[in-house]
Coordinates of C-alpha atoms in Angstrom, one line a residue:
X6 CA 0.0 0.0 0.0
X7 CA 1.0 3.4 -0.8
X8 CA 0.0 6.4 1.5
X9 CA -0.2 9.9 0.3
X10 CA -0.6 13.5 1.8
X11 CA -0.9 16.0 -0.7
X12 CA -1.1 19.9 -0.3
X13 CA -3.5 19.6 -4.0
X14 CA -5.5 16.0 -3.2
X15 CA -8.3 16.4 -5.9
X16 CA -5.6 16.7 -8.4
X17 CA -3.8 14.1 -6.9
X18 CA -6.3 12.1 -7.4
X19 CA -7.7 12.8 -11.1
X20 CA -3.6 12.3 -11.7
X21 CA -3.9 9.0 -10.3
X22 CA -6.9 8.0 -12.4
X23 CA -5.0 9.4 -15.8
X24 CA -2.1 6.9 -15.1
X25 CA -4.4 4.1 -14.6
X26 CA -5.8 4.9 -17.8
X27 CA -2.2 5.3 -19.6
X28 CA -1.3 2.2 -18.5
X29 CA -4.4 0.3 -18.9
X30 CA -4.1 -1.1 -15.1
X31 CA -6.3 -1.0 -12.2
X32 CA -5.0 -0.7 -8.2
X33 CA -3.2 -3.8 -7.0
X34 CA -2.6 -2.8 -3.8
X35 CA -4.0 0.1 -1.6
X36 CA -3.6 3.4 -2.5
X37 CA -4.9 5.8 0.2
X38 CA -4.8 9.8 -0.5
X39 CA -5.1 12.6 2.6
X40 CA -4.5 16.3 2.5
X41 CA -1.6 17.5 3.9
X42 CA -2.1 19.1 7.7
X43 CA 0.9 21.3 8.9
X44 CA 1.9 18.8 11.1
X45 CA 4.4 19.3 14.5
X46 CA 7.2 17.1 14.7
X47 CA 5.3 15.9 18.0
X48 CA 2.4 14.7 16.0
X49 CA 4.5 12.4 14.0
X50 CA 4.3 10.0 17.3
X51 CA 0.5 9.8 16.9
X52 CA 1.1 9.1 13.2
X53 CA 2.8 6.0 14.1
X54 CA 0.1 4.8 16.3
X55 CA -2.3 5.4 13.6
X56 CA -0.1 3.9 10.9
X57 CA 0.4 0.8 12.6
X58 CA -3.6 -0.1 12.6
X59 CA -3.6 0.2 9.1
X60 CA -4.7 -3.2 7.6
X61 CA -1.4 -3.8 6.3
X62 CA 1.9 -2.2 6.5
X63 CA 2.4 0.7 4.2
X64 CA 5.7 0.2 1.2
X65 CA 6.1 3.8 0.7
X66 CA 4.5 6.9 2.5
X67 CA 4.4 10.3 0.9
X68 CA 4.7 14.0 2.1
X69 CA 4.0 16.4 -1.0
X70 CA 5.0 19.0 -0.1
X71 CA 7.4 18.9 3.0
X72 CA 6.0 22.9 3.5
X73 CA 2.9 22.2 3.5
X74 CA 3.2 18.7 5.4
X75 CA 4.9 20.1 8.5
X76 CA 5.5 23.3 10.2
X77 CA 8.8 23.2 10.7
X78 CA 10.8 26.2 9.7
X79 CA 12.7 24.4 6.5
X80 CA 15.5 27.3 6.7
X81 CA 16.4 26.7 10.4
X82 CA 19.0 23.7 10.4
X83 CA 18.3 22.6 14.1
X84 CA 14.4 22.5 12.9
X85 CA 15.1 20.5 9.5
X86 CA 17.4 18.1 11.4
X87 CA 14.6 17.7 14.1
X88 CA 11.9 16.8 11.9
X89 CA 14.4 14.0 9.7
X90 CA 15.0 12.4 13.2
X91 CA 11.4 12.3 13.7
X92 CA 10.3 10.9 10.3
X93 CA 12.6 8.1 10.6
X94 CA 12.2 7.9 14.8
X95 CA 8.7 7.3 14.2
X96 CA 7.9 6.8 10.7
X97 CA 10.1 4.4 9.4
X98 CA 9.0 1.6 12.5
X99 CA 5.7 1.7 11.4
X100 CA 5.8 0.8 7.6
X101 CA 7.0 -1.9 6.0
X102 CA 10.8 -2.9 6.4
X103 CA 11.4 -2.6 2.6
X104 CA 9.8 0.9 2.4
X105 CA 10.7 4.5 2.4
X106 CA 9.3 8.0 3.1
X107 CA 9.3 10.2 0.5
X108 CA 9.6 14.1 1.1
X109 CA 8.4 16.4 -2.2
X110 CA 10.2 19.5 -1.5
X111 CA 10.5 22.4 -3.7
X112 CA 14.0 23.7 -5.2
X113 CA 15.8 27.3 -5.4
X114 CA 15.3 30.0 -7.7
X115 CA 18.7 30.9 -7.1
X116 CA 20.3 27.1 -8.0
X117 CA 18.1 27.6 -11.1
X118 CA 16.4 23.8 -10.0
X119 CA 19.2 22.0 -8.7
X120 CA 19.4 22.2 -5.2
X121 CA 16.5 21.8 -2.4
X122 CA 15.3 25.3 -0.7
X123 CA 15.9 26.3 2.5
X124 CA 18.2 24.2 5.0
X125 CA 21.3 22.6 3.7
X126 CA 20.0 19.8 7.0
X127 CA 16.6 18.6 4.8
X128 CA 19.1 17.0 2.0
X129 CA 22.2 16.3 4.6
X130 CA 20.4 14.3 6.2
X131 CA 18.2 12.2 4.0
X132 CA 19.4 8.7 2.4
X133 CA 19.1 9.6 -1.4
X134 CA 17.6 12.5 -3.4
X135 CA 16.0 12.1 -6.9
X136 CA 15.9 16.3 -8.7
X137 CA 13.1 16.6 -11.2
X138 CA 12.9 19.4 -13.1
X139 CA 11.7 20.8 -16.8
X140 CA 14.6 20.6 -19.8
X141 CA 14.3 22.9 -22.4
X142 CA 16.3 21.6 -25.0
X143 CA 15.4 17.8 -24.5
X144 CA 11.5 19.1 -24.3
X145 CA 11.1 16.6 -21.6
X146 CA 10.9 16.3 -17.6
X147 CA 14.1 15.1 -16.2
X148 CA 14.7 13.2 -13.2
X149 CA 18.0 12.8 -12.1
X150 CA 19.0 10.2 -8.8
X151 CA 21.3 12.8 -7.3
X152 CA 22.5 11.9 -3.2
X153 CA 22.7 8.2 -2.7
X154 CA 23.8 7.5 0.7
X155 CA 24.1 3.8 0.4
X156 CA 24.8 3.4 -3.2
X157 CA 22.3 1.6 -4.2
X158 CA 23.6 2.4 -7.8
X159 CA 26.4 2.4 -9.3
X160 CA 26.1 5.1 -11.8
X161 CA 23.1 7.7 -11.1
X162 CA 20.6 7.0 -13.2
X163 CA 18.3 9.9 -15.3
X164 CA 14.6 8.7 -16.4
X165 CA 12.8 11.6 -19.2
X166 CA 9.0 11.6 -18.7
X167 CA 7.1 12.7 -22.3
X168 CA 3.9 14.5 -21.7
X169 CA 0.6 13.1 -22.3
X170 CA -3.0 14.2 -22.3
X171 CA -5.3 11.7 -20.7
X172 CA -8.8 12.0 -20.7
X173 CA -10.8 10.6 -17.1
X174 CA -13.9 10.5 -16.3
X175 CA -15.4 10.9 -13.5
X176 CA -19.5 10.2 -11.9
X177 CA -20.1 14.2 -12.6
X178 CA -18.2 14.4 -16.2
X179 CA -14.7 14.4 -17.9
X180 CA -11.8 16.5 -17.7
X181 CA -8.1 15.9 -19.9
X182 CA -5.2 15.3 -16.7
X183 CA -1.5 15.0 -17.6
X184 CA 0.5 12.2 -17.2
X185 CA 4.1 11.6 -17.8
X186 CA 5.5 8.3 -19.9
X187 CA 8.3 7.6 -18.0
X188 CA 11.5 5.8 -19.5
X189 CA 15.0 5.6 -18.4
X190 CA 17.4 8.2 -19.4
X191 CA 20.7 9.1 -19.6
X192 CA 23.2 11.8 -20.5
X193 CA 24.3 10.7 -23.8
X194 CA 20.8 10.3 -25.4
X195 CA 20.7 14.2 -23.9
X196 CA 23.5 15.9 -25.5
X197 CA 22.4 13.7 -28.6
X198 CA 18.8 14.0 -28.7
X199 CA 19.7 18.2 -28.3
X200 CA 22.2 17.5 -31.5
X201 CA 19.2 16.2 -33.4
X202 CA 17.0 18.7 -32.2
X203 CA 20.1 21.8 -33.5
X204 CA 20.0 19.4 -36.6
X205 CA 16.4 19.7 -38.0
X206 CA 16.3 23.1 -36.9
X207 CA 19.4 23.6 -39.2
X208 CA 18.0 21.3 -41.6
X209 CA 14.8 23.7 -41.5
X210 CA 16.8 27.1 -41.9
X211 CA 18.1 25.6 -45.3
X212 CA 14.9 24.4 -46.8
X213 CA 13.3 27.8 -46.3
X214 CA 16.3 29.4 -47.3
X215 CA 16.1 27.6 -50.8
X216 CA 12.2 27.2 -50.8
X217 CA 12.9 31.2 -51.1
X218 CA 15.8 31.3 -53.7
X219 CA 13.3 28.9 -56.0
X220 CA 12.8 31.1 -59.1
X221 CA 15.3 34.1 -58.7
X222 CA 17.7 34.6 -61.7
X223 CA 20.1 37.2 -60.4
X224 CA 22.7 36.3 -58.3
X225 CA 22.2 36.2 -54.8
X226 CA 24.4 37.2 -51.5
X227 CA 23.0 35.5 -48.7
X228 CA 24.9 36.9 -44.9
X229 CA 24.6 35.2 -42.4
X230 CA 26.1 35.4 -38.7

């Protein structure tokens, strides 16, 4: 089972549905969705009571976003370093020994996407990190396994989600959600995929240029910088 608090949960949800329909695959297992509630690290000892009468023990639990999920102060170190205690004090016990937590958390303006906001704690002291983030040139949403603590790989792996519009329906209508087609990635098929993109754009430039030049009977100076 999968648990999920999310600061947007209709969304979440209709999101949900469109991957179902991408993939043509109904739930397996347990999928339960909750609105996130500005939680105190305190409360997180609750949680674990209330996690562990569950019906089975969650694989992976969600907290989308970390701001929105707790009230910590993510730019005070002592805070951040507090609440990551916490989470896997109290947390970790109570789901399944294979699973994980996983905290969405928002990047910097000023890192232009590639490092987490506020605290330099919330990513020191966390096992892994995955960075997702828009690439202009590949056209594509890039994921990129960044930290890994334990190596669990030996290289760090990139996957490229393509955009797709799904329609869902729902009991009061229809509505078109995105979902992303996921597929492993890495930084050769990048650089070359942005090659072939510089290509045909080339390739483009030259059939207009003699699309144009079709008919003329003077010579021509063509400048070009």
């Amino acid at each position: 089972p999968v648990l999920m608090f999310s600061e947007s949960i209709g969304h979440i949800r209709a999101r949900t549905l469109a991957y179902r329909e991408l993939h043509g695959r109904e739930h397996i297992h347990e999928f339960y969705s909750f609105p996130t509630m500005s939680l105190d690290t305190v409360d997180l000892v609750h949680m674990e009571m209330w996690l562990s009468m569950l019906p089975q023990l969650p694989e992976i639990v969600i907290f989308d976003t970390l701001a929105t999920s707790f009230s910590a102060e993510e730019n005070d170190n002592k805070e951040a370093s507090k609440l990551i205690k916490a989470i896997e004090d109290y947390i970790l016990p109570a789901i399944s020994k294979t699973g994980t937590v996983i905290l969405a958390h928002h990047t910097s303006k000023a890192s232009e996407g590639t490092s987490a906001r506020g605290a330099s704690a919330l990513i020191g002291n966390i096992d892994w990190s995955i960075v997702v983030k828009w690439d202009d040139e590949a056209q594509r949403t890039i994921a990129k396994w960044m930290k890994d603590r334990w190596q669990l790989n030996d290289e760090n792996p990139s996957w490229a989600g393509e955009k797709q519009r799904i329609t869902v329906n729902f009991t009061n209508g229809q509505t078109e959600i995105t979902a992303l087609e996921w597929s492993q990635w890495s930084e050769e098929e990048i650089e070359a995929e942005k090659e072939a993109q510089a290509e045909a754009k080339l390739a483009g430039h030259k059939a207009a240029i003699m699309s144009e030049l079709q008919g003329h009977q003077m010579p021509v100076y063509i400048h070009s910088n």
